Backbone as a ProteinNet text record, in pm:
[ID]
protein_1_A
[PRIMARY]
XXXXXXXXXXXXXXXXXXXXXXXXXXXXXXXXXXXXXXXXXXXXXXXXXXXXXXXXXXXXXXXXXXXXXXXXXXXXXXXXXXXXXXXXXXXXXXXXXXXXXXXXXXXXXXXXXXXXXXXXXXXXXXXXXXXXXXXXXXXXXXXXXXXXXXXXXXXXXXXXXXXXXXXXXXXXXXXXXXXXXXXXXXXXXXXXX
[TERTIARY]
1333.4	1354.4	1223.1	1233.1	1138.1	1034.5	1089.1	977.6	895.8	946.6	891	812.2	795.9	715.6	622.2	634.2	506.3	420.2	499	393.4	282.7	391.5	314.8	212.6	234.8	130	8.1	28.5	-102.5	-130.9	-90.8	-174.6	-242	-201.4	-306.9	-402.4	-405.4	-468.9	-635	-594.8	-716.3	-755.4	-671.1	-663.1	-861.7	-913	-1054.6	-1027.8	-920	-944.2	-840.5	-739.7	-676.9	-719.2	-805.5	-818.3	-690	-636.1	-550.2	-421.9	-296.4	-150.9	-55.2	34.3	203.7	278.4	281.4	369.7	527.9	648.7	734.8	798.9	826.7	954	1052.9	1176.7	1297.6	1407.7	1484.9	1596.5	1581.3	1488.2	1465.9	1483.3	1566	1645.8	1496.4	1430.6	1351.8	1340.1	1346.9	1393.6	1235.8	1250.4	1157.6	1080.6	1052	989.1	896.9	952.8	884.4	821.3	865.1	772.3	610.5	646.3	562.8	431.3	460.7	357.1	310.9	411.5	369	267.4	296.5	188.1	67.9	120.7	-74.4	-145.8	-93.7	-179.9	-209.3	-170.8	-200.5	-306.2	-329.3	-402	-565.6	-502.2	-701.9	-713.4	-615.5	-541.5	-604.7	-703	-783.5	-689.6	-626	-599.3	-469.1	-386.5	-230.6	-204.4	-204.2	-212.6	-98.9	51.5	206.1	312.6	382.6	447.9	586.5	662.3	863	888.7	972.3	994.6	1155.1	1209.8	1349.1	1454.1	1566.9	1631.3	1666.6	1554.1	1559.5	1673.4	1648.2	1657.7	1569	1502.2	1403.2	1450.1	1412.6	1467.4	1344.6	1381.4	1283.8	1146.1	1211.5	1043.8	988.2	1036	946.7	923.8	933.8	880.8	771.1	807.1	718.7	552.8	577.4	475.8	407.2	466.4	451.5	348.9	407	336.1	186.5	179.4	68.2	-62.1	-9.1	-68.2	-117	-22.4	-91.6	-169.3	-200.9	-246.6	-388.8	-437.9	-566.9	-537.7	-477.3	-459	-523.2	-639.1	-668.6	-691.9	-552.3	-535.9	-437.7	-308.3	-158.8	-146.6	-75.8	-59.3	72.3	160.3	287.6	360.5	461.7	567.7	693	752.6	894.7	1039.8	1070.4	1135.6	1251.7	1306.8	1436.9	1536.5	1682.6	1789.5	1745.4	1674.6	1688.1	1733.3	1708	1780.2	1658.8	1581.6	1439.2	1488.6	1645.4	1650.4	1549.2	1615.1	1534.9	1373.8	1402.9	1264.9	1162.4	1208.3	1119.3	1078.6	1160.5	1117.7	951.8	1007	888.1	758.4	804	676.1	594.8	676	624.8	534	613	585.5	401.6	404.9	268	164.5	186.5	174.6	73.7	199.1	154.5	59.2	57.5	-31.1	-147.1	-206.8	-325.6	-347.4	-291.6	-319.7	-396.6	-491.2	-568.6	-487.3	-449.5	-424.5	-320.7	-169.4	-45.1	-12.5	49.1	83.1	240.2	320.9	464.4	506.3	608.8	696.3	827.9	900.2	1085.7	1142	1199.3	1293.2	1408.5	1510	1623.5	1717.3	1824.9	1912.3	1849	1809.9	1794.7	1823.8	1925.9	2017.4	1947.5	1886	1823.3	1895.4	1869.2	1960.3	1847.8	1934.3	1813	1704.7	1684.2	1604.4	1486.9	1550.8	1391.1	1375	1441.8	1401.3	1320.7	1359.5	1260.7	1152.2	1094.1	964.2	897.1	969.5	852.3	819.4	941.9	891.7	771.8	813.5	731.4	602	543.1	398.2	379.8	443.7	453.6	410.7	445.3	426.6	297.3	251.5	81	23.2	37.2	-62	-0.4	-55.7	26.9	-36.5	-193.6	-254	-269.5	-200.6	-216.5	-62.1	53	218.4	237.8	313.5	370.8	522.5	567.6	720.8	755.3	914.6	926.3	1032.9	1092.6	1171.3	1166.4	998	989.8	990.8	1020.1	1011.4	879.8	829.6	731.5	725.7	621.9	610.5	617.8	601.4	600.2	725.8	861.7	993.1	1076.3	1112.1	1218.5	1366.3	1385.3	1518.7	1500.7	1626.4	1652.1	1771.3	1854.6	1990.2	2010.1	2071.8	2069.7	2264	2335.7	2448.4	2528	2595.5	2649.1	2595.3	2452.8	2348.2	2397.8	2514	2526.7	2441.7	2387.4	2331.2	2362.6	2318.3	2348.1	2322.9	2303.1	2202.8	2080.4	2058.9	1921.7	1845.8	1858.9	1838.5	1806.2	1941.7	1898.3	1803	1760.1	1607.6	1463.2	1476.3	1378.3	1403.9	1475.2	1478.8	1450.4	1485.6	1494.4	1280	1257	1091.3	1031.7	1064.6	1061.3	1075.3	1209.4	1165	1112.2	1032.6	976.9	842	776	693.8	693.6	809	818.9	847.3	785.4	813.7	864	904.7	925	1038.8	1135.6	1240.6	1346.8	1426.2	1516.2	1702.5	1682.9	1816.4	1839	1941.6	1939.1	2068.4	2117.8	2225.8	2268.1	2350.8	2391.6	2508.7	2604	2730.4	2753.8	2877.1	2903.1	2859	2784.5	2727.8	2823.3	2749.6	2834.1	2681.9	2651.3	2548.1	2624.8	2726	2810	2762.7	2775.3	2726.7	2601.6	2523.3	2446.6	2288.5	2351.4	2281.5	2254.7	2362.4	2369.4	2286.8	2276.8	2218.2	2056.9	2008.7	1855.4	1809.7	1908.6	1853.1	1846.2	1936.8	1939.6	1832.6	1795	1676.5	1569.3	1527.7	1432.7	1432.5	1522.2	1505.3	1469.9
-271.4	-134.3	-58.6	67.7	139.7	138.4	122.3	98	-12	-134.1	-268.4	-201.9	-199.9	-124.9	-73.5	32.9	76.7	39.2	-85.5	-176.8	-254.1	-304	-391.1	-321.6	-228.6	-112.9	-115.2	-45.8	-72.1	-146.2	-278	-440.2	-425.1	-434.3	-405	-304.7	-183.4	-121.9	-142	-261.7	-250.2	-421.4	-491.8	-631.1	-632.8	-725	-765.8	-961.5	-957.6	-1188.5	-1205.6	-1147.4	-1220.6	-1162.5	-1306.1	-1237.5	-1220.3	-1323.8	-1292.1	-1320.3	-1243.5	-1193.3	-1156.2	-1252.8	-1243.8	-1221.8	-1074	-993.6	-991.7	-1049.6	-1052.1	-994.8	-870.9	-772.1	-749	-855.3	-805.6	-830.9	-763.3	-765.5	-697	-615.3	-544.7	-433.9	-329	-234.1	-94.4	-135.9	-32.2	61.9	198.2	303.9	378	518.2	558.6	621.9	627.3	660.1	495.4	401	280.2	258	290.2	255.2	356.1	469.8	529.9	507.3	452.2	342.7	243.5	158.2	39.1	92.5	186.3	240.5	313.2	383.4	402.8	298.6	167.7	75.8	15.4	18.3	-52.1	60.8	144.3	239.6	143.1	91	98	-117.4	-135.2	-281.3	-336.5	-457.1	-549.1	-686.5	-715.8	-844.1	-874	-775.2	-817.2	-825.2	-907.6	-968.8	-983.2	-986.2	-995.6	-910.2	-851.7	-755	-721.4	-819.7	-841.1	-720.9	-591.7	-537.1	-553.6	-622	-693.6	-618.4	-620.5	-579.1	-488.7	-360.4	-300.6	-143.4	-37.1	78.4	236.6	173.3	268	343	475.3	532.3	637.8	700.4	781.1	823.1	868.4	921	795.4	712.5	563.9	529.8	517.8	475.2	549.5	667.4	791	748.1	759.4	689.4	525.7	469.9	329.5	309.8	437.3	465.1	543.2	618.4	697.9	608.3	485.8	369.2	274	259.7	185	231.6	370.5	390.3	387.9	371	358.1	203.1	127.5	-50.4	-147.4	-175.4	-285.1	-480.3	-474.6	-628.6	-651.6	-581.9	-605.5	-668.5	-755.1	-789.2	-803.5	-808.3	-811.2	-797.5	-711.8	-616.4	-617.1	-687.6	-709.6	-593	-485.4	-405.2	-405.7	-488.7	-508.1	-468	-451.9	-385.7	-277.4	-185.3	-40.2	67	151.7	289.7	401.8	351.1	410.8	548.8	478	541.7	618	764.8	774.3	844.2	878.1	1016.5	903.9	789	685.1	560	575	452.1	565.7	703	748.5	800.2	808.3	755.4	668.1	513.8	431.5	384.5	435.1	421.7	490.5	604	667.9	595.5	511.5	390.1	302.3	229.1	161.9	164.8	290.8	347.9	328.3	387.7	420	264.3	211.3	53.6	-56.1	-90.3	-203.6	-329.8	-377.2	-522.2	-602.2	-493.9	-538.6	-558.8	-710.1	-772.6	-810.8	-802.9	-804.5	-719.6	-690.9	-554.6	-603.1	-635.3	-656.1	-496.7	-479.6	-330.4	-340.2	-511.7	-464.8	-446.5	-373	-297.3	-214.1	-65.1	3.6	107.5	155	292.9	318.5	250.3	350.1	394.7	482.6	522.3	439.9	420.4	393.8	465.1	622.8	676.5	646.7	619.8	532.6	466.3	330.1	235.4	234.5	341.8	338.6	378	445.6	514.6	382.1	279.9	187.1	110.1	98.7	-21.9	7.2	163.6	210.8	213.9	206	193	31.5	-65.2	-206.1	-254.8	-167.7	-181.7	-181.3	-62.2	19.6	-64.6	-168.6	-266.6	-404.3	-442.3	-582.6	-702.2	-665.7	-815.6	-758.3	-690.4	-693.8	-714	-623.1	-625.3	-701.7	-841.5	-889.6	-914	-842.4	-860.4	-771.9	-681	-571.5	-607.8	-758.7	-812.8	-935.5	-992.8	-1055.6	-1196.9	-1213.6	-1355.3	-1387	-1488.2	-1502.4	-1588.5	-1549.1	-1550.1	-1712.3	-1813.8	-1933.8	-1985.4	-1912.4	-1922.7	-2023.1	-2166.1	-2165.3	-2173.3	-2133.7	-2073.1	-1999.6	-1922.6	-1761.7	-1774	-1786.9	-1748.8	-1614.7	-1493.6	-1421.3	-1394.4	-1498.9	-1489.3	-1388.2	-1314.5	-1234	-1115	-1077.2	-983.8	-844.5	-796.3	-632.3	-574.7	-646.5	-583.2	-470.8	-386.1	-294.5	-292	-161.9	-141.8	-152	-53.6	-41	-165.4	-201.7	-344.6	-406	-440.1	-516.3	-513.7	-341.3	-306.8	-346.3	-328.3	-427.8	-519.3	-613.2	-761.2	-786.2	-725.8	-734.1	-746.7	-663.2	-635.8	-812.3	-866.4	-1008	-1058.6	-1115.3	-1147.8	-1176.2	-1028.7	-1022.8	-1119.2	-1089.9	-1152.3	-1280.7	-1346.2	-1500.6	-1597.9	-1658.1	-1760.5	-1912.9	-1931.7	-2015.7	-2082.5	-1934.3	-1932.7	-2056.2	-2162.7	-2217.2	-2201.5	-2106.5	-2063.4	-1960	-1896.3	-1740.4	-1708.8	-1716.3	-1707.2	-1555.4	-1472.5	-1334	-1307.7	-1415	-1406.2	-1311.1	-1253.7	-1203.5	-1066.2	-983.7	-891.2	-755.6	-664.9	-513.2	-456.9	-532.8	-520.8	-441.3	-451.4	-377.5	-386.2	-344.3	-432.6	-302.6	-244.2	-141	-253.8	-286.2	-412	-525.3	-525.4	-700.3	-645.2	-546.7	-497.2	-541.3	-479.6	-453.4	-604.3	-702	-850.8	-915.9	-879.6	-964.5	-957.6	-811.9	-739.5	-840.6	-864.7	-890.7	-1046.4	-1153.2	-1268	-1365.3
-1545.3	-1508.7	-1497.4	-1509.3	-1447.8	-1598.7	-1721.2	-1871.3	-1827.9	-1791.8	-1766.1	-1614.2	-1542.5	-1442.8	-1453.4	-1540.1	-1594.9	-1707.7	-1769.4	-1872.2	-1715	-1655.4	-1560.7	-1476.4	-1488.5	-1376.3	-1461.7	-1565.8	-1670.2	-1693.2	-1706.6	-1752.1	-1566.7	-1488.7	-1316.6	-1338.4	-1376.1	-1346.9	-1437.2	-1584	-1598.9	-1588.7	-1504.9	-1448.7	-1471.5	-1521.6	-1463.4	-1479.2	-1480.5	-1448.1	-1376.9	-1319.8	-1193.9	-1058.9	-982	-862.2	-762.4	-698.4	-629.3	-704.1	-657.7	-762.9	-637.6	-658.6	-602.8	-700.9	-698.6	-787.2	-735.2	-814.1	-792.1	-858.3	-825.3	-942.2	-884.2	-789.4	-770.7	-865.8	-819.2	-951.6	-1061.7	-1057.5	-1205.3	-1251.2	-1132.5	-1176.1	-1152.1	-1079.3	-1116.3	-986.9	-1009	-929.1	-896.3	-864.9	-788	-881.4	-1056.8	-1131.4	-1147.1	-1191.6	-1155.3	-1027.6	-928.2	-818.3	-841.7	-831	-831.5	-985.5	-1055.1	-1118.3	-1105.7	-993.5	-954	-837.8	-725.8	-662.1	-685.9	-806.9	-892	-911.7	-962.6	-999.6	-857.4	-727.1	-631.5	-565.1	-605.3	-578.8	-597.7	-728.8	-797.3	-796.3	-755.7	-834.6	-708.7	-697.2	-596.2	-606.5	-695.6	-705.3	-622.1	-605	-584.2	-411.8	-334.3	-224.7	-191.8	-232.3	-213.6	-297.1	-274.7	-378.7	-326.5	-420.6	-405.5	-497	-432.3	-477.7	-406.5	-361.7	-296	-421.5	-377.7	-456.2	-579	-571.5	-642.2	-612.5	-700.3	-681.7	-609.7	-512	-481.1	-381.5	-376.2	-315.7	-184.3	-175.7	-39.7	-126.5	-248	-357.1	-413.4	-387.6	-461.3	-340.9	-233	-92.4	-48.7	-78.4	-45.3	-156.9	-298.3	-377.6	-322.1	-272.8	-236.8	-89.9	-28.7	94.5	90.9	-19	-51.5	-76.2	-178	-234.9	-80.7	-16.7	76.1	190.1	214.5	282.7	247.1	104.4	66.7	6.9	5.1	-48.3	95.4	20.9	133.4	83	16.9	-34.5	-25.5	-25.3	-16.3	86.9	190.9	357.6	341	241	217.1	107.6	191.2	148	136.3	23.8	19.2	-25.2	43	-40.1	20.4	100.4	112.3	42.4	94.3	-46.7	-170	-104.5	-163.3	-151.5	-119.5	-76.7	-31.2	44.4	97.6	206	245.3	369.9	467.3	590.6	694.9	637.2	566.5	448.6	432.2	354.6	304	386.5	512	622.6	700.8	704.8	739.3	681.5	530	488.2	485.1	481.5	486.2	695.2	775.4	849.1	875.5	824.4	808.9	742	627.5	560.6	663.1	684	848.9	920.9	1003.5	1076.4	1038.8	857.2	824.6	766.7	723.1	657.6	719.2	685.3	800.6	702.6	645.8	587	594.3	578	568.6	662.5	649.5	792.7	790.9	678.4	710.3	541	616.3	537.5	515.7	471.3	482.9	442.1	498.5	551.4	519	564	597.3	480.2	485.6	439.2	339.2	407.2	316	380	419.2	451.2	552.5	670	734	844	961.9	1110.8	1191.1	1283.8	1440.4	1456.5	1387.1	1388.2	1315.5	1215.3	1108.3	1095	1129.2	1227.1	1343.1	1422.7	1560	1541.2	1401.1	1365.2	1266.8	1239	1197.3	1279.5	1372.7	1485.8	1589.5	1625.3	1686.1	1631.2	1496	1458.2	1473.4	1425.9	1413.6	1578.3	1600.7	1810.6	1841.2	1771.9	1787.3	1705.3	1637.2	1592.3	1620.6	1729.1	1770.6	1713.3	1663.9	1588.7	1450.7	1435	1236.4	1219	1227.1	1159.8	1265.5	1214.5	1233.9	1205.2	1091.4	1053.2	998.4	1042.9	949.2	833.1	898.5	802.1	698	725.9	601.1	672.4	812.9	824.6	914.2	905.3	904.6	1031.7	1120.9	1284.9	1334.3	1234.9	1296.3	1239.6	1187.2	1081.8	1256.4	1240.7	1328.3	1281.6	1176.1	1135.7	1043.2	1054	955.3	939.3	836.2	847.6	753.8	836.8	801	774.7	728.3	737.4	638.6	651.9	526.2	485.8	548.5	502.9	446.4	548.1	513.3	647.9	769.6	811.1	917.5	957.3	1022.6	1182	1241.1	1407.3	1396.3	1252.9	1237.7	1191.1	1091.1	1052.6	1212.3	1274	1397.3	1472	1490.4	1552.2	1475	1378.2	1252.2	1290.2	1292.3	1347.6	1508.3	1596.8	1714.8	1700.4	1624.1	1653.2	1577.9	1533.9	1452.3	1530.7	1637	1722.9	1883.7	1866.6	1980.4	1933.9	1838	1774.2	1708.1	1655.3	1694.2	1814.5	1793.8	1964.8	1913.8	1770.7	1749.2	1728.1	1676.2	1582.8	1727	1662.6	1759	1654.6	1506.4	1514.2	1397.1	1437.7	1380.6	1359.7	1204.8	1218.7	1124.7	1191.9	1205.8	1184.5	1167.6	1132.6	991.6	1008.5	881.6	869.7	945.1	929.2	1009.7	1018.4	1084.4	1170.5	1290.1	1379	1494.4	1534.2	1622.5	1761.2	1863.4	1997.6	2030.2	1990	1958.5	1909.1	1801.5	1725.5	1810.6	1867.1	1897.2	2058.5	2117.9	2237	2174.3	2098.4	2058.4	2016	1956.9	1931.9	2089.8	2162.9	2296.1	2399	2390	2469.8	2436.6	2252.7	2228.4	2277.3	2308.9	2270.8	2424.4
[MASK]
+++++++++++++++++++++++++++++++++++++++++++++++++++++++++++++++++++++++++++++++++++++++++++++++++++++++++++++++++++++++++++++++++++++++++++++++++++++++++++++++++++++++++++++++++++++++++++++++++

């Protein structure tokens, strides 16, 4: 939770023997008072190069903190915050994020309340850097399968994905079953493929 968060923020912030760190904190219940410690320490923190924050509780003010952090973080390149609650407030913070970030090269997004609208504001930066972001959903550009079966996913989601793969050339199967993409969704994957 968000106590354990901020132990871990402070053991980073005065880190001097791990150089590089794939920090994995999903599942741990930690909301937008924890994030926003985990983003102070990425503020000052050189070592942490990957950061699963998948499955948590974060919401538009822990995205918003998370985004502040990366716009001065030049070691992170990936960003796992999938299954939160960032929604449209916190996709555009993070999207500003984006913009100013020279390092991070994939982000995972999907399912986190967003509309087509804040969706279309990360893709649209992810666009404006075509040799740094490569993924807004976490899969990785040479991936030739994804099964994304069962996800929960949405339209928006789909436009996060649709931008994946415009940018893979590899993928040969993708499976989408199970989801609530609606033909809106299923329009924006077809465009891309």
């Amino acid at each position: 939770g968000d106590v354990g968060a901020q132990h871990i923020a402070e053991a980073l912030k005065v880190n001097a023997k791990v150089i590089e760190l794939e920090l994995d904190l999903h599942y741990n219940g930690i909301e937008d008072f924890g994030a926003q410690h985990i983003a102070e320490a990425l503020e000052v923190n050189a070592a942490v190069i990957q950061l699963n924050l998948n499955s948590n509780e974060i919401g538009a003010v822990g995205a918003q903190h998370l985004a502040e952090a990366l716009k001065v973080n030049a070691t992170v390149t990936k960003l796992d915050i999938c299954h939160n609650q960032i929604g449209d407030v916190g996709a555009n913070h993070l999207a500003d994020a984006l913009a100013a970030n020279v390092t991070l090269t994939s982000i995972g997004l999907l399912q986190n309340r967003l509309t087509e609208a804040g969706a279309r504001a990360l893709v649209a930066v992810a666009e404006s850097k075509p040799n740094q972001i490569k993924s807004l959903c976490g899969i990785t550009p040479d991936a030739t399968s994804v099964d994304l079966y069962d996800h929960g996913l949405d339209a928006a989601d789909a436009m996060l994905l649709a931008f994946d793969l415009r940018v893979n050339t590899t993928m040969t199967k993708l499976d989408l079953g199970g989801n609530h993409i609606g033909a809106v969704g299923m329009q924006h994957i077809t465009e891309a493929l």
